[in-house]
């Protein structure tokens, strides 16, 4: 059977594991032959955008880990209830990751590919090579890292992770128009994310990951990226850490992480 968005009432959904809960004891079987459908179920209209396909299939790929979805939606569920479609203002729910990850927005524009996935989603899917992540110890600062574009597999380091507590950490990535999907980003530069593995879903004003907005005067996080020619410094009030973009070398950034107020000698 084929149905359009108008006939079905929506574009797609992941029925299992879904945002409303699930049970490991629930077994899906086909009606005619009784075949077991393993892992998950996603349903789409015939004209669903590829970003929607990825979004809901990623829920299935991530599965359930320790009783929660490994790859949840990154838009705010409470706001999405008020603005359920693009026509009714869905972008108002994009308060966590904006248009920088299809787990947040599904797509940036209807007639172009979806944006590439963030380092956070890559980590949750197990798609991030361990050797490409630079773990920075807050007790061993200052530190400098040459951060390559996230989609450039030839770069030595593709993400910086700074552990704040057992569950909370800061992620830093460099998004450049490199490759098919990151070529359609809303902008380019360095993204800084605050993540908390203790939060399961994006509701009640909380989220497992959220962008630090370099330019909050620009709506829907379109100006969230830091750059040496714009906002080049971020101080995290929780940890007292400073992240500073020192210089841009072709598509890479030299980034210094230090305690706020630290003076080089």
Coordinates of C-alpha atoms in Angstrom, one line a residue, residues 44-161:
X44 CA 6.7 6.2 6.2
X45 CA 4.5 7.8 3.6
X46 CA 5.4 7.2 -0.1
X47 CA 6.8 10.7 -0.5
X48 CA 8.8 11.0 2.8
X49 CA 12.0 13.0 2.6
X50 CA 15.3 11.1 3.0
X51 CA 15.9 13.1 6.2
X52 CA 12.7 11.7 7.6
X53 CA 13.7 8.2 6.5
X54 CA 17.1 8.5 8.3
X55 CA 15.6 10.1 11.4
X56 CA 13.2 7.2 12.1
X57 CA 15.4 4.4 11.0
X58 CA 18.2 5.7 13.2
X59 CA 15.9 5.1 16.2
X60 CA 15.8 1.4 15.1
X61 CA 19.5 1.2 14.5
X62 CA 20.2 2.7 17.9
X63 CA 17.8 0.4 19.6
X64 CA 17.1 0.4 23.4
X65 CA 20.1 0.6 25.8
X66 CA 19.5 0.5 29.5
X67 CA 15.8 1.1 29.1
X68 CA 16.0 4.1 26.9
X69 CA 16.4 5.0 23.2
X70 CA 20.0 5.3 22.3
X71 CA 19.2 7.7 19.5
X72 CA 16.2 9.8 20.6
X73 CA 14.5 12.7 18.7
X74 CA 16.5 15.9 19.4
X75 CA 13.5 18.3 18.9
X76 CA 11.5 19.3 22.0
X77 CA 8.5 16.9 22.3
X78 CA 6.4 19.3 24.3
X79 CA 6.8 22.1 21.7
X80 CA 6.3 19.6 18.9
X81 CA 2.9 18.8 20.3
X82 CA 2.0 22.5 19.8
X83 CA 3.7 22.8 16.4
X84 CA 3.3 19.3 14.8
X85 CA 4.1 20.2 11.1
X86 CA 6.2 22.5 9.1
X87 CA 3.1 24.3 8.1
X88 CA 2.1 25.0 11.7
X89 CA 5.6 26.1 12.9
X90 CA 7.5 22.9 13.6
X91 CA 10.8 24.9 13.7
X92 CA 9.7 26.3 17.1
X93 CA 10.5 22.9 18.5
X94 CA 14.1 23.0 17.3
X95 CA 15.5 24.5 20.5
X96 CA 18.2 21.9 21.1
X97 CA 20.1 21.2 17.9
X98 CA 18.3 23.4 15.3
X99 CA 19.0 22.4 11.7
X100 CA 22.4 20.9 12.5
X101 CA 21.3 17.2 12.8
X102 CA 18.4 15.3 11.1
X103 CA 17.5 13.8 14.5
X104 CA 16.4 17.4 15.3
X105 CA 15.0 18.8 12.1
X106 CA 14.6 15.8 9.7
X107 CA 15.5 18.2 6.9
X108 CA 16.7 21.8 6.3
X109 CA 14.9 22.5 3.0
X110 CA 12.5 20.2 1.2
X111 CA 14.3 20.2 -2.1
X112 CA 17.8 19.4 -0.8
X113 CA 19.4 16.5 1.1
X114 CA 19.2 16.6 5.0
X115 CA 22.1 18.0 7.0
X116 CA 24.8 15.6 8.2
X117 CA 24.6 14.1 11.6
X118 CA 26.4 15.6 14.6
X119 CA 29.2 13.9 16.5
X120 CA 26.7 13.3 19.4
X121 CA 24.4 11.2 17.2
X122 CA 27.4 9.5 15.6
X123 CA 28.6 8.4 19.0
X124 CA 25.2 7.1 20.0
X125 CA 25.0 5.1 16.8
X126 CA 28.6 3.7 17.3
X127 CA 29.7 5.4 14.0
X128 CA 32.5 7.4 15.4
X129 CA 36.1 5.9 15.4
X130 CA 37.5 6.0 18.9
X131 CA 40.8 7.2 17.7
X132 CA 39.2 10.3 16.1
X133 CA 38.0 11.7 19.4
X134 CA 40.3 13.8 21.6
X135 CA 39.3 13.4 25.3
X136 CA 40.5 16.4 27.2
X137 CA 41.0 16.1 31.0
X138 CA 39.9 19.3 32.8
X139 CA 42.6 18.6 35.4
X140 CA 45.3 18.6 32.7
X141 CA 44.8 22.1 31.1
X142 CA 45.6 24.0 29.1
X143 CA 45.3 21.8 26.0
X144 CA 45.4 22.6 22.2
X145 CA 43.7 20.6 19.5
X146 CA 43.7 20.9 15.7
X147 CA 40.1 20.0 14.9
X148 CA 39.3 18.8 11.4
X149 CA 35.9 18.9 9.7
X150 CA 33.6 16.3 11.1
X151 CA 33.0 14.7 7.7
X152 CA 36.7 14.6 6.7
X153 CA 37.8 11.1 7.6
X154 CA 41.4 12.0 6.8
X155 CA 41.7 14.5 9.6
X156 CA 43.4 13.2 12.8
X157 CA 40.9 14.6 15.3
X158 CA 37.1 15.0 14.4
X159 CA 35.7 15.8 17.8
X160 CA 36.7 17.0 21.3
X161 CA 35.1 15.6 24.4

